[in-house]
PDB file of C-alpha atoms in Angstrom:
ATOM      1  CA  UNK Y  14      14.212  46.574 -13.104  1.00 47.00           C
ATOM      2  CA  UNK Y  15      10.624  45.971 -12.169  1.00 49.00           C
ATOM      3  CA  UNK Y  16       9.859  49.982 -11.850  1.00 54.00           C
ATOM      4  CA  UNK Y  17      10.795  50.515 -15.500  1.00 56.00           C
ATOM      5  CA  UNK Y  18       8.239  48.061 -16.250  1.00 53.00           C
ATOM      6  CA  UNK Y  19       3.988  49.521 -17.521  1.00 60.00           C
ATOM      7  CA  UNK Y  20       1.943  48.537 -14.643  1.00 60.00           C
ATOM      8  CA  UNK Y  21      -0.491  45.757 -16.754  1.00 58.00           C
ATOM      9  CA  UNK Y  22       2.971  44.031 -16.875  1.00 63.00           C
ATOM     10  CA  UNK Y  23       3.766  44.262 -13.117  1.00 59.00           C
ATOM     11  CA  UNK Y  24       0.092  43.476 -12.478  1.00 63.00           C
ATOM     12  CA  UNK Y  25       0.023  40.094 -14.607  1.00 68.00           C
ATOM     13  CA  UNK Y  26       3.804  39.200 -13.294  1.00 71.00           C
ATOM     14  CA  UNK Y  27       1.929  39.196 -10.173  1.00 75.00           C
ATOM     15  CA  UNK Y  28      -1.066  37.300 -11.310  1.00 78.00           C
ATOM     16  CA  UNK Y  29       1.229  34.303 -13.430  1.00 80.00           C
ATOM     17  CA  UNK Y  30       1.762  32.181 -10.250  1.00 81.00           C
ATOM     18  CA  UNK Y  31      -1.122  31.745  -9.176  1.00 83.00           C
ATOM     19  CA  UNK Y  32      -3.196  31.346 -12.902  1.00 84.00           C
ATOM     20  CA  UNK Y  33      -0.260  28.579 -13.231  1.00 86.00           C
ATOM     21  CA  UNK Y  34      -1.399  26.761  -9.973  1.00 89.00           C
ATOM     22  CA  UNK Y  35      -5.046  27.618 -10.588  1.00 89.00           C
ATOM     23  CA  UNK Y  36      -5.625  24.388 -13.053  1.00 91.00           C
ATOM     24  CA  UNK Y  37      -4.128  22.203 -10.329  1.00 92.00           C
ATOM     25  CA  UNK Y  38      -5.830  23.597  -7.081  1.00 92.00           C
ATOM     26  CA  UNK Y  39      -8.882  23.238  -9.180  1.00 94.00           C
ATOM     27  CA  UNK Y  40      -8.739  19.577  -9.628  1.00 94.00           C
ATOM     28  CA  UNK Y  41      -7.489  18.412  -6.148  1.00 91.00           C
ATOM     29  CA  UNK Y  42     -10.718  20.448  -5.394  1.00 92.00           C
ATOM     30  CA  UNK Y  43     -12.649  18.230  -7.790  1.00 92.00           C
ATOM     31  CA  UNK Y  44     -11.450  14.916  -7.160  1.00 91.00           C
ATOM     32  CA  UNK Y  45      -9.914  14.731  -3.566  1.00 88.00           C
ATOM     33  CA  UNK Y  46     -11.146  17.586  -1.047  1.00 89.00           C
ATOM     34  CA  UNK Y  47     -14.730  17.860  -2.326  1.00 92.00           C
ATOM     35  CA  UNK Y  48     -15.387  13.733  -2.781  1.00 90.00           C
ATOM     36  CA  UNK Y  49     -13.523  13.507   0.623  1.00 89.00           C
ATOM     37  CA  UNK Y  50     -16.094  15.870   2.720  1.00 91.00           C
ATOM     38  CA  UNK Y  51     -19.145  14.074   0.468  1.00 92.00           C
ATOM     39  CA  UNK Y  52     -17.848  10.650   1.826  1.00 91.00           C
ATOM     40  CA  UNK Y  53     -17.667  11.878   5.565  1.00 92.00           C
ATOM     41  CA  UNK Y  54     -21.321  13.463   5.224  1.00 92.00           C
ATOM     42  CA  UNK Y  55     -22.846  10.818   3.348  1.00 91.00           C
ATOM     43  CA  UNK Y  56     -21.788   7.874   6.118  1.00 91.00           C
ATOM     44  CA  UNK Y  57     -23.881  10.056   7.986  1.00 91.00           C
ATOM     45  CA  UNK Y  58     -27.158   8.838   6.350  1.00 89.00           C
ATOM     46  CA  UNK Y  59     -29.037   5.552   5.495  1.00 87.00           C
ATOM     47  CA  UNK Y  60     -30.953   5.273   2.016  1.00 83.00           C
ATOM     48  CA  UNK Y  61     -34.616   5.348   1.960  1.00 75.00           C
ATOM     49  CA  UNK Y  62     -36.522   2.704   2.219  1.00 70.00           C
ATOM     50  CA  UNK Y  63     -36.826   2.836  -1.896  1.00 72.00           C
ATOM     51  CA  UNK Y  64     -34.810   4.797  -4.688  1.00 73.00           C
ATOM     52  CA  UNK Y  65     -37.468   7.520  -4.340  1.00 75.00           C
ATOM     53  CA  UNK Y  66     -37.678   8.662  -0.725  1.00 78.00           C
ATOM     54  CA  UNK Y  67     -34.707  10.643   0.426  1.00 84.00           C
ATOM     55  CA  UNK Y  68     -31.877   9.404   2.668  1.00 86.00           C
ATOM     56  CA  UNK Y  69     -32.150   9.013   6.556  1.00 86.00           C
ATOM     57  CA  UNK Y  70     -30.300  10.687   8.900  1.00 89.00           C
ATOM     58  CA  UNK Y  71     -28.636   8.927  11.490  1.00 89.00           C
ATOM     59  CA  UNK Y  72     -25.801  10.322  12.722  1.00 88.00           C
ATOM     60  CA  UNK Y  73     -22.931   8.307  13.795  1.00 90.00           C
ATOM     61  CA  UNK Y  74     -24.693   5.378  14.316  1.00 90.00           C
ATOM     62  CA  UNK Y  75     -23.288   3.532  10.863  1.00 90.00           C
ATOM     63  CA  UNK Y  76     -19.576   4.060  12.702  1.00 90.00           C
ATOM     64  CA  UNK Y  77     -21.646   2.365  16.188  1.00 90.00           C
ATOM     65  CA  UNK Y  78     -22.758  -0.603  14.378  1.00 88.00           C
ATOM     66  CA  UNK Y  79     -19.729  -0.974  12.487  1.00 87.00           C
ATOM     67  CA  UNK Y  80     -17.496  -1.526  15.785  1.00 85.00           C
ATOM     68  CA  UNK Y  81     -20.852  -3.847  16.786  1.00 84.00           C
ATOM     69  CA  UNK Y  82     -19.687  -7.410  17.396  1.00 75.00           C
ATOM     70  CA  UNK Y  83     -23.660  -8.071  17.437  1.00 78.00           C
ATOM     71  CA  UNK Y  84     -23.993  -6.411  14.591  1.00 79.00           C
ATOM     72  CA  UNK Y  85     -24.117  -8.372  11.111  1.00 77.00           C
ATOM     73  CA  UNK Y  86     -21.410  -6.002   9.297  1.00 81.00           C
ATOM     74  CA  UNK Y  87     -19.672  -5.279  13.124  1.00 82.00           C
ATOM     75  CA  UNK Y  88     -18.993  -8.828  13.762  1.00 82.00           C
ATOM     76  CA  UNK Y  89     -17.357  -9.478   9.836  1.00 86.00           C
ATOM     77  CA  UNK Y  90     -15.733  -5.880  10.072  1.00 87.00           C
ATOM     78  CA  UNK Y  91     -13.377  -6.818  13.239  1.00 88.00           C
ATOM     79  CA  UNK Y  92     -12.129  -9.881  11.613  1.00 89.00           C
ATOM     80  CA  UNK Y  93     -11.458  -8.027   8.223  1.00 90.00           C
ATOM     81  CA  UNK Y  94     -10.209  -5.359   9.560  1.00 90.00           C
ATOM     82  CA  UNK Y  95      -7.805  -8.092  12.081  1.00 91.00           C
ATOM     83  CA  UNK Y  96      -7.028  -9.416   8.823  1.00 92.00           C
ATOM     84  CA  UNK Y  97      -5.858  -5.919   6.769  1.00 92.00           C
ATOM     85  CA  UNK Y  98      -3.545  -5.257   9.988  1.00 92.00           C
ATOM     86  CA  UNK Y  99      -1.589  -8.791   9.733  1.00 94.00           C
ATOM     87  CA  UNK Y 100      -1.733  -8.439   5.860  1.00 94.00           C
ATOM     88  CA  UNK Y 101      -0.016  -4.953   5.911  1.00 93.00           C
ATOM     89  CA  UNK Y 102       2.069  -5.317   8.690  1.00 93.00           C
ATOM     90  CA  UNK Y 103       3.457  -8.523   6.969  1.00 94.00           C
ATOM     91  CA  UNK Y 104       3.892  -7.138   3.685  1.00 94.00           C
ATOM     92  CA  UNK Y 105       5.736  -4.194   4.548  1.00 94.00           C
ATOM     93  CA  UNK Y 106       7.591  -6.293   7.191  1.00 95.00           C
ATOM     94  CA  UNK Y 107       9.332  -8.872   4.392  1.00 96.00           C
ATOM     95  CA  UNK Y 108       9.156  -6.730   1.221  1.00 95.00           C
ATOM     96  CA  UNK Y 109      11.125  -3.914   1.987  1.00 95.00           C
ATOM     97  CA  UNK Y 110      13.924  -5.703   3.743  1.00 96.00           C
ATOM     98  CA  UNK Y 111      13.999  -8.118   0.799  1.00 96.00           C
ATOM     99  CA  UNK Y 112      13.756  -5.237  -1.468  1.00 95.00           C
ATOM    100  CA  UNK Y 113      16.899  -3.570   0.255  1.00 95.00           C
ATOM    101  CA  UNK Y 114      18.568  -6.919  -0.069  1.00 94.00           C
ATOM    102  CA  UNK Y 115      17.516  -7.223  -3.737  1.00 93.00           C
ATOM    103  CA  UNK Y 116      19.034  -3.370  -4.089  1.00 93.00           C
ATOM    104  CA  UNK Y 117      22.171  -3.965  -2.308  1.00 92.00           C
ATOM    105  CA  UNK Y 118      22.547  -7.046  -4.973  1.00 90.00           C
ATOM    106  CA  UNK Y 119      21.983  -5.204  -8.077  1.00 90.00           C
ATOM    107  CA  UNK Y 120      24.066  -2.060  -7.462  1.00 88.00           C
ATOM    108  CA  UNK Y 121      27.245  -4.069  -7.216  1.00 82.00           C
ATOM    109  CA  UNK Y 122      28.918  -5.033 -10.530  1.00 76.00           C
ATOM    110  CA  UNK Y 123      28.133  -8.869 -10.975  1.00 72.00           C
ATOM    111  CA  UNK Y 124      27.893 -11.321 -14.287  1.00 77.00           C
ATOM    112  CA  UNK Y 125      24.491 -10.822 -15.807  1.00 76.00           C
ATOM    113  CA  UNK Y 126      23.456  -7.545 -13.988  1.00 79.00           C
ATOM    114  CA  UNK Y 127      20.778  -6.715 -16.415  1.00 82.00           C
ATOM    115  CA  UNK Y 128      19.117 -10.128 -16.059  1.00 86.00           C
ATOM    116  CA  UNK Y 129      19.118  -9.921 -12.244  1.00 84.00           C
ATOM    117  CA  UNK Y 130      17.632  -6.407 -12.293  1.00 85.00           C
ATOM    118  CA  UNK Y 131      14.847  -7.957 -14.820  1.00 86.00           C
ATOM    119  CA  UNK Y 132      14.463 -10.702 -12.735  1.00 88.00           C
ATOM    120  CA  UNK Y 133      13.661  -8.553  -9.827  1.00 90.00           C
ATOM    121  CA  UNK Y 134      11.755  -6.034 -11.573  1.00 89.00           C
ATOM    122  CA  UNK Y 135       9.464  -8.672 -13.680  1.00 90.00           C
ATOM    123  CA  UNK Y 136       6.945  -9.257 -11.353  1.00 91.00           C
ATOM    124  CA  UNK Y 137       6.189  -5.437 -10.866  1.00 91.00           C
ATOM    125  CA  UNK Y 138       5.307  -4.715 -14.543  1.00 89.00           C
ATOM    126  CA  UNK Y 139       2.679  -7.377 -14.754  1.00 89.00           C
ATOM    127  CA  UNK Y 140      -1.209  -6.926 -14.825  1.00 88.00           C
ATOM    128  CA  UNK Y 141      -2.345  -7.359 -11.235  1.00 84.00           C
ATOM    129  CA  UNK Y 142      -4.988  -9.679 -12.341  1.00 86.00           C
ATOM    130  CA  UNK Y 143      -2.124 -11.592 -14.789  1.00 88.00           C
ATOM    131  CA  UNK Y 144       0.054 -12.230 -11.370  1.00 89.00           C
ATOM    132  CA  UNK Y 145      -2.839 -13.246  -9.308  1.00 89.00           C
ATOM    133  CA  UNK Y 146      -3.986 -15.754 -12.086  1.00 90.00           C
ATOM    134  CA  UNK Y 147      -0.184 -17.183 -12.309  1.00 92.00           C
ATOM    135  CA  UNK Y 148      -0.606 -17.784  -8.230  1.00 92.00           C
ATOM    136  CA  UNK Y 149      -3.705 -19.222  -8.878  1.00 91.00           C
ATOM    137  CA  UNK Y 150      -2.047 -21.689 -11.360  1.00 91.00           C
ATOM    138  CA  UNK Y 151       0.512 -22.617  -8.870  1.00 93.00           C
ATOM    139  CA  UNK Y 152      -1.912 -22.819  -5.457  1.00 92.00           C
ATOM    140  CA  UNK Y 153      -4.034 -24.781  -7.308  1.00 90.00           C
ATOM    141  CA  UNK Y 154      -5.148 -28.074  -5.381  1.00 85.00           C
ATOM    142  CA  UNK Y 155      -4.493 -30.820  -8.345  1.00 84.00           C
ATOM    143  CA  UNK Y 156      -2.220 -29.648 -11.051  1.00 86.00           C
ATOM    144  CA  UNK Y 157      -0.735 -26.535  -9.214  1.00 88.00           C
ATOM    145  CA  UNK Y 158       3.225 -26.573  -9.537  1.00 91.00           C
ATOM    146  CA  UNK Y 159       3.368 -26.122  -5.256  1.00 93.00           C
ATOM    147  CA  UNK Y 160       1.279 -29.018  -4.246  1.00 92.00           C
ATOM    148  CA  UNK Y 161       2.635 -31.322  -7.123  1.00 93.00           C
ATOM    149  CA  UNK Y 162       6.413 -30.648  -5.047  1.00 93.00           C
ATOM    150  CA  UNK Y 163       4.529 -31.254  -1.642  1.00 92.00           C
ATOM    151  CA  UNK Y 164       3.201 -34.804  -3.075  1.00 92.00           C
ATOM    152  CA  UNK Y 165       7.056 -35.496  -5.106  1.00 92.00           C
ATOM    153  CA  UNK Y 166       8.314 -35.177  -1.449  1.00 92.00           C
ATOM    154  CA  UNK Y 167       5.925 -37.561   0.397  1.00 91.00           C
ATOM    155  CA  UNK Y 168       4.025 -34.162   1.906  1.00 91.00           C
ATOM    156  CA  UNK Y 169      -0.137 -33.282   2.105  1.00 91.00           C
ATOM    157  CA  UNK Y 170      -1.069 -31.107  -0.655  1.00 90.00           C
ATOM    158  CA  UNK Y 171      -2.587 -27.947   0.829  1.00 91.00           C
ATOM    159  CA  UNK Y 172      -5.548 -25.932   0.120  1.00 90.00           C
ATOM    160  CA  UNK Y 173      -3.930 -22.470  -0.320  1.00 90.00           C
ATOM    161  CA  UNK Y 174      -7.245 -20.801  -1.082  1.00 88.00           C
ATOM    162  CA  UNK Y 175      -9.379 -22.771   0.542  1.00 87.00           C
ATOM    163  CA  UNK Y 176      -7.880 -23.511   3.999  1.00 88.00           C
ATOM    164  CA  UNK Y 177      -8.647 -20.579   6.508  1.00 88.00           C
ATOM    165  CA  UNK Y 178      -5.522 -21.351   8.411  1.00 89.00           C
ATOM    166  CA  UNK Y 179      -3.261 -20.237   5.393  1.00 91.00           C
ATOM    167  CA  UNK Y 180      -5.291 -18.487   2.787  1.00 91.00           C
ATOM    168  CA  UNK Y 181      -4.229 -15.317   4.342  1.00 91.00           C
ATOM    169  CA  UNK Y 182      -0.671 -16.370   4.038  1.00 93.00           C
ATOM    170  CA  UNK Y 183      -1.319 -16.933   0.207  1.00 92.00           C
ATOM    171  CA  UNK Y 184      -2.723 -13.718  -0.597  1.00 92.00           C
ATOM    172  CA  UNK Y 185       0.238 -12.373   1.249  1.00 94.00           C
ATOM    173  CA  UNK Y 186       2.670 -14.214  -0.605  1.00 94.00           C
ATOM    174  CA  UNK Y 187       1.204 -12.922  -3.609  1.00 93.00           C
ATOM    175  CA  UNK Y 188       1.227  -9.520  -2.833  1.00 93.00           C
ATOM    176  CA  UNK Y 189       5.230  -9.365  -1.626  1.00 94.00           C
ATOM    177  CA  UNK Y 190       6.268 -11.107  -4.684  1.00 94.00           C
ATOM    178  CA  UNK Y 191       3.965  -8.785  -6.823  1.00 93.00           C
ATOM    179  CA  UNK Y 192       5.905  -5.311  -5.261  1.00 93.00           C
ATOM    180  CA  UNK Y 193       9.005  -6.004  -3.955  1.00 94.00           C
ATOM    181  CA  UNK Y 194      10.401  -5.128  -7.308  1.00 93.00           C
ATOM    182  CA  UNK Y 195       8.656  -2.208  -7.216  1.00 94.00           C
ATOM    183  CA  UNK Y 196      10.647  -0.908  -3.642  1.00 95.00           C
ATOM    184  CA  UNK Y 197      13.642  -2.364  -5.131  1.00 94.00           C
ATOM    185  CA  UNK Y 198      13.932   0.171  -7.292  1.00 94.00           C
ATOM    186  CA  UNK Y 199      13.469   3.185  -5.265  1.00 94.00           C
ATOM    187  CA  UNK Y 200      16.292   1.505  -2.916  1.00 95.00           C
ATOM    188  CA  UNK Y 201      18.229   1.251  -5.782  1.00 93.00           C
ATOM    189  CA  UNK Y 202      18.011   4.865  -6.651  1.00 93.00           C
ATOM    190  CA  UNK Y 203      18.464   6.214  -3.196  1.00 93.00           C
ATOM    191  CA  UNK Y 204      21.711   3.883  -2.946  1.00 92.00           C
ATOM    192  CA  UNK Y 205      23.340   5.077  -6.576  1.00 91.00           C
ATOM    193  CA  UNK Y 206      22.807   8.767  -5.391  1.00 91.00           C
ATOM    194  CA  UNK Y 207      25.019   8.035  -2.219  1.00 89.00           C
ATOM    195  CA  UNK Y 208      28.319   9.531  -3.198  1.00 89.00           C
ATOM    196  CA  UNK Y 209      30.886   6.842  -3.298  1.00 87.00           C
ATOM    197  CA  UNK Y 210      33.844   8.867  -1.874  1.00 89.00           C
ATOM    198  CA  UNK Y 211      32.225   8.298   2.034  1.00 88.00           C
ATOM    199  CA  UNK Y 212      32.546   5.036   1.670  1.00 86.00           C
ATOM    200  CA  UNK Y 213      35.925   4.882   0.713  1.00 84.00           C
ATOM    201  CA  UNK Y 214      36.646   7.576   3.743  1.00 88.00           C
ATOM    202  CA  UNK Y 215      34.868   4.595   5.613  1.00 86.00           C
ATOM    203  CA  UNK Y 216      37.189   2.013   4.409  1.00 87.00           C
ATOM    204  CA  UNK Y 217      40.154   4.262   4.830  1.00 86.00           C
ATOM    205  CA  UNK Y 218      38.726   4.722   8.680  1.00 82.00           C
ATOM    206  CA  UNK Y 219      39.131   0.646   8.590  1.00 83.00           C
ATOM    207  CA  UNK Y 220      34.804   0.021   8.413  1.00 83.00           C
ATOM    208  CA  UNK Y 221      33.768  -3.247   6.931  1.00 87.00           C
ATOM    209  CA  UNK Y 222      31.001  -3.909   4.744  1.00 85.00           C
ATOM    210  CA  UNK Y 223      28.850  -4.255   7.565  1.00 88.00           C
ATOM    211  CA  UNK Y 224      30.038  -1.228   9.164  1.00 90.00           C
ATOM    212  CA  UNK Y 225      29.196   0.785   6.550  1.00 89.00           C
ATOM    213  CA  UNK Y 226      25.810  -0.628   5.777  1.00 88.00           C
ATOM    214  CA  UNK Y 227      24.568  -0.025   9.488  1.00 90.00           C
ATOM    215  CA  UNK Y 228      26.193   3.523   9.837  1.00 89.00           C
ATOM    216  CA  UNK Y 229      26.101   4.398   6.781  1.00 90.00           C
ATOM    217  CA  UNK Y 230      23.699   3.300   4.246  1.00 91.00           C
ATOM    218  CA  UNK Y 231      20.542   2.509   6.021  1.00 91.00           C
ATOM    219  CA  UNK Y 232      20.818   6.273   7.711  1.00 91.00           C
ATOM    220  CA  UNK Y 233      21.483   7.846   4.377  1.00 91.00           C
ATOM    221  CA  UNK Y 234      18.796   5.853   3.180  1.00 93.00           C
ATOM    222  CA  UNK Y 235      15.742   6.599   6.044  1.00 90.00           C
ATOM    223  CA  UNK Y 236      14.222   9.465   3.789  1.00 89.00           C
ATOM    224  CA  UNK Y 237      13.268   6.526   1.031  1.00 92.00           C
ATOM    225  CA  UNK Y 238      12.317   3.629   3.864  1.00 92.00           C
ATOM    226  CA  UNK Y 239       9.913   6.412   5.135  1.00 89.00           C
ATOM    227  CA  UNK Y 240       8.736   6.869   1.846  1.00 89.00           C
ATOM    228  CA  UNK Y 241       8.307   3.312   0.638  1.00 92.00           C
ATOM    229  CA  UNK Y 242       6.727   2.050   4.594  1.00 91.00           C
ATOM    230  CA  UNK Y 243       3.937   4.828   3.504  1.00 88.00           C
ATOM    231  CA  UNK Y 244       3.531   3.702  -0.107  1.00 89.00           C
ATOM    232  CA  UNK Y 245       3.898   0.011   0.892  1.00 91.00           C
ATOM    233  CA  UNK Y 246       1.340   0.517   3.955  1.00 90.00           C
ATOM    234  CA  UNK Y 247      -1.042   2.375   2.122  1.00 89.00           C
ATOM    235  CA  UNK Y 248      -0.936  -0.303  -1.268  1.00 88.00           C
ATOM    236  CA  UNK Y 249      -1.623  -3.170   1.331  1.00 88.00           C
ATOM    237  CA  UNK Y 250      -5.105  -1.411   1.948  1.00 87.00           C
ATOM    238  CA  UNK Y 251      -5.746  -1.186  -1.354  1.00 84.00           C
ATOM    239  CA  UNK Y 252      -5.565  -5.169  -2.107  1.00 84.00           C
ATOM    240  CA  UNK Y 253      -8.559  -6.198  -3.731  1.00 83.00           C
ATOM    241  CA  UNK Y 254      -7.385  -7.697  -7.769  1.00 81.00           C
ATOM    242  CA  UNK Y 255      -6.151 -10.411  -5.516  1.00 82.00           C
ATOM    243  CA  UNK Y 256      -8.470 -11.398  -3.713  1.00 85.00           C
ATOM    244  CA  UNK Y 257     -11.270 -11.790  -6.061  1.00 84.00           C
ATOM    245  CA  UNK Y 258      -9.082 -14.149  -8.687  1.00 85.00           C
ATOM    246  CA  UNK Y 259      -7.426 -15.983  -5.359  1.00 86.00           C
ATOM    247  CA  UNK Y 260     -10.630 -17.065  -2.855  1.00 82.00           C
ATOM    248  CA  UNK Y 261     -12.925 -13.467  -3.232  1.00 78.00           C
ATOM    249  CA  UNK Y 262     -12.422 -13.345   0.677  1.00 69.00           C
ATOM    250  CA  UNK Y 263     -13.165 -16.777   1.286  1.00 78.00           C
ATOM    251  CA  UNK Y 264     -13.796 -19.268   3.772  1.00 78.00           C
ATOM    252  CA  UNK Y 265     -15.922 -17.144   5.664  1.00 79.00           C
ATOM    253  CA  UNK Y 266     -13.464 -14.015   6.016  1.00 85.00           C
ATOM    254  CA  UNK Y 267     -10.813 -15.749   6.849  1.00 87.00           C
ATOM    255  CA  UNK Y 268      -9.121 -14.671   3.528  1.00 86.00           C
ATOM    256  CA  UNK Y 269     -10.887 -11.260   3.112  1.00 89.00           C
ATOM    257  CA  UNK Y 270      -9.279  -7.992   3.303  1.00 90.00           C
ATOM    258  CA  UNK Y 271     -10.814  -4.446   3.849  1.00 89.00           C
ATOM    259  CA  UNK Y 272     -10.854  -2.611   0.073  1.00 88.00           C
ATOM    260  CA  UNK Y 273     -12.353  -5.478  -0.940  1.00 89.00           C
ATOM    261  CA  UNK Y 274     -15.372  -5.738   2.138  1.00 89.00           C
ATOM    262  CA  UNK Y 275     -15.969  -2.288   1.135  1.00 88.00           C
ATOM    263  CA  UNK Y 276     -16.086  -3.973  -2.639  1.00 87.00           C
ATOM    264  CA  UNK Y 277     -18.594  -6.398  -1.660  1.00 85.00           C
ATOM    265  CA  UNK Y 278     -21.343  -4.347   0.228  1.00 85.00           C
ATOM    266  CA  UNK Y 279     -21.293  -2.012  -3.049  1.00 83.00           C
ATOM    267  CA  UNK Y 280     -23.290  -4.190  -4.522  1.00 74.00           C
ATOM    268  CA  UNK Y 281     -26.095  -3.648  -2.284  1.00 74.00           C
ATOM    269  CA  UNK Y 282     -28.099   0.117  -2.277  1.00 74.00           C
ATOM    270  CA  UNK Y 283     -29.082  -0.793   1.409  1.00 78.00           C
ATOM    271  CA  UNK Y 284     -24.986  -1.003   2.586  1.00 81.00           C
ATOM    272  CA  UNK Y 285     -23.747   2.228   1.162  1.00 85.00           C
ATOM    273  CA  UNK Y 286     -24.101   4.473   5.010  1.00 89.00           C
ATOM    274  CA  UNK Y 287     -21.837   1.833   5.624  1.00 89.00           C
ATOM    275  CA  UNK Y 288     -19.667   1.571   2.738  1.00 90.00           C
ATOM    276  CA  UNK Y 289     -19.096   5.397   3.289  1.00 91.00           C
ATOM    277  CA  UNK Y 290     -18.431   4.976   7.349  1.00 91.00           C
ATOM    278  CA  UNK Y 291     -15.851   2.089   6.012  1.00 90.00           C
ATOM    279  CA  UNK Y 292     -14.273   4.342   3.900  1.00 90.00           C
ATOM    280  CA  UNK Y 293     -13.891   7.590   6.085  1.00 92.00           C
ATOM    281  CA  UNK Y 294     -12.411   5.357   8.684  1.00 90.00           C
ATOM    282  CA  UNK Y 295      -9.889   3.571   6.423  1.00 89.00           C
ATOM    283  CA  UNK Y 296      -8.692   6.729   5.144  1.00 88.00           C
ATOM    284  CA  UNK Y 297      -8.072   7.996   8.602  1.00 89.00           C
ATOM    285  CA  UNK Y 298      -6.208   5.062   9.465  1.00 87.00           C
ATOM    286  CA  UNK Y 299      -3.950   5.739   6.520  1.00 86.00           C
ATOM    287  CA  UNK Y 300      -3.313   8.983   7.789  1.00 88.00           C
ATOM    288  CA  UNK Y 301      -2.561   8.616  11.306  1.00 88.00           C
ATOM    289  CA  UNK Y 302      -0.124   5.809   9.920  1.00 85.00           C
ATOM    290  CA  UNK Y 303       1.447   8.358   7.227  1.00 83.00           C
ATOM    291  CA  UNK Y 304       1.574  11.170  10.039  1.00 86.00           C
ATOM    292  CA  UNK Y 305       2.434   9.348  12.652  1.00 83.00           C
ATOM    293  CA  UNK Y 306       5.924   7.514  10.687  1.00 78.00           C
ATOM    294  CA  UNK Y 307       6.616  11.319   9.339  1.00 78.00           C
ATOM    295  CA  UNK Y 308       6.882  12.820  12.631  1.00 81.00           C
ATOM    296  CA  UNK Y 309       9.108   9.582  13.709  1.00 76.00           C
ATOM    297  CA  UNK Y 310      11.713  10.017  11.165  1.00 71.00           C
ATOM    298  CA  UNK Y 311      11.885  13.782  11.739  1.00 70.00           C
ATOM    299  CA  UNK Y 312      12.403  13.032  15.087  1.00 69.00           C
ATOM    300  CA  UNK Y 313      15.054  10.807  14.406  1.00 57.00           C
ATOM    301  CA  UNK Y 314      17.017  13.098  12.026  1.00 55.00           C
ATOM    302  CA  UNK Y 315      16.859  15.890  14.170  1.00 54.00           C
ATOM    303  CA  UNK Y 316      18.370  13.764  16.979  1.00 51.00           C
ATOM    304  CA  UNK Y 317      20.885  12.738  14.782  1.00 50.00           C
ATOM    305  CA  UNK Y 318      22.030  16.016  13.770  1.00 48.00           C
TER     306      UNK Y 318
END
């Protein structure tokens, strides 16, 4: 078919793909792969000494002071960055099994389905700043709806933004309740495109519920948890709307996370080597984690085939 065609045809046949993917390739270009390599050289450099004199090289030392403990951004980085670990790690920890829970739930037919799956999904569709003010409302130290149940019950009222031995726990609160609606409903979709006739071979085969969950559903489903521990781990290092209506990173770190560090030292000309260095090394964290969890689960399927 293709020889009976004039050759300008053949030759733009040819050329269609790739004029097609040319729009795209041009602005990854743009806005990821050339900003990326700018970040990594800039972190290289200091700024002058004033707008006007030209930036100073220095190599990797903004990386050496940053791991520092003597340093004044080295010693606040290690904490942070302590923090952002026990932040993530928690978040994706409790919301996705609560969001497989809250799947499980809504994909069976109960009274009120519809409400539940609002109910769920609610938090998720809110401004981020709108759900961190509502936690602010009920943290709050006089008049907030948690400490008001603490006193009703004979209890200390708590600080919840104040205390460094559970503002972290607050923020992290926050943040589960803000996007486990959000996993829900990828959970929900992976477990409605699970054809219904193996689990009624399963039940045939005499498998309970539980049977079936563990051998069945949570390995049909390892394709979305892989997808949703990378969205959910990457999201947790991108926290900062909390943080500055909750405590802005108050007491004294304790409460800070590392989006938001890299927030606060924008706001000086004389921080930005370091800003950059903070930034190239968060976004290689993110992908050894991403990389790393990939080649797990591909691991895992092939061993299970």
């Amino acid at each position: 078919m293709s020889e009976h065609l004039p050759e300008k045809t053949r030759n733009w046949s040819v050329l269609t793909p790739y004029l097609l993917v040319a729009p795209t390739v041009i602005l990854v270009f743009l806005f990821t792969v050339y900003p990326s390599f700018q970040t990594i050289y800039q972190s290289l450099f200091q700024p002058g000494l004033s707008r006007s004199d030209p930036p100073i090289f220095v190599g990797l030392q903004n990386y050496v002071d940053l791991f520092d403990s003597t340093h004044f951004l080295g010693s606040r980085l290690m904490l942070i960055f302590r923090n952002t670990l026990v932040f993530a790690g928690a978040t994706v920890a409790i919301s996705l099994p609560i969001a497989l829970v809250m799947a499980l739930l809504v994909n069976r037919r109960v009274r009120g389905l519809a409400l539940w799956r609002f109910s769920f999904f609610y938090p998720t569709v809110l401004p981020l700043i709108g759900a961190a003010s509502i936690w602010a409302f009920l943290y709050a130290d006089t008049v907030g709806l948690i400490n008001t149940v603490l006193r009703s019950l004979g209890l200390p009222s708590v600080n919840w933004t104040g205390d460094p031995n559970v503002v972290l726990l607050s923020v992290t609160v926050v943040n589960i309740w803000k996007q486990t609606g959000f996993y829900m409903i990828f959970y929900l979709a992976g477990l409605q495109s699970i054809p219904r006739d193996i689990y009624e071979a399963a039940a045939l085969d005499g498998a309970g519920y539980f049977q079936q969950l563990f051998r069945l559903t949570l390995p049909l489903l390892r394709r979305t948890t892989l997808f949703l521990l990378i969205v959910s781990f990457t999201y947790a290092f991108q926290t900062v709307e909390h943080l500055q209506v909750l405590n802005q990173g108050n007491p004294a770190d304790r409460g800070n996370l590392l989006l938001y560090f890299v927030f606060q030292l924008i706001g000086s000309r004389r921080n930005l080597g370091y800003v950059n260095a903070i930034t190239v090394i968060l976004v290689g964290l993110l992908l050894i984690f991403t990389i790393s969890n990939f080649l797990i689960f591909e691991r895992g399927g092939d061993d299970d085939q």
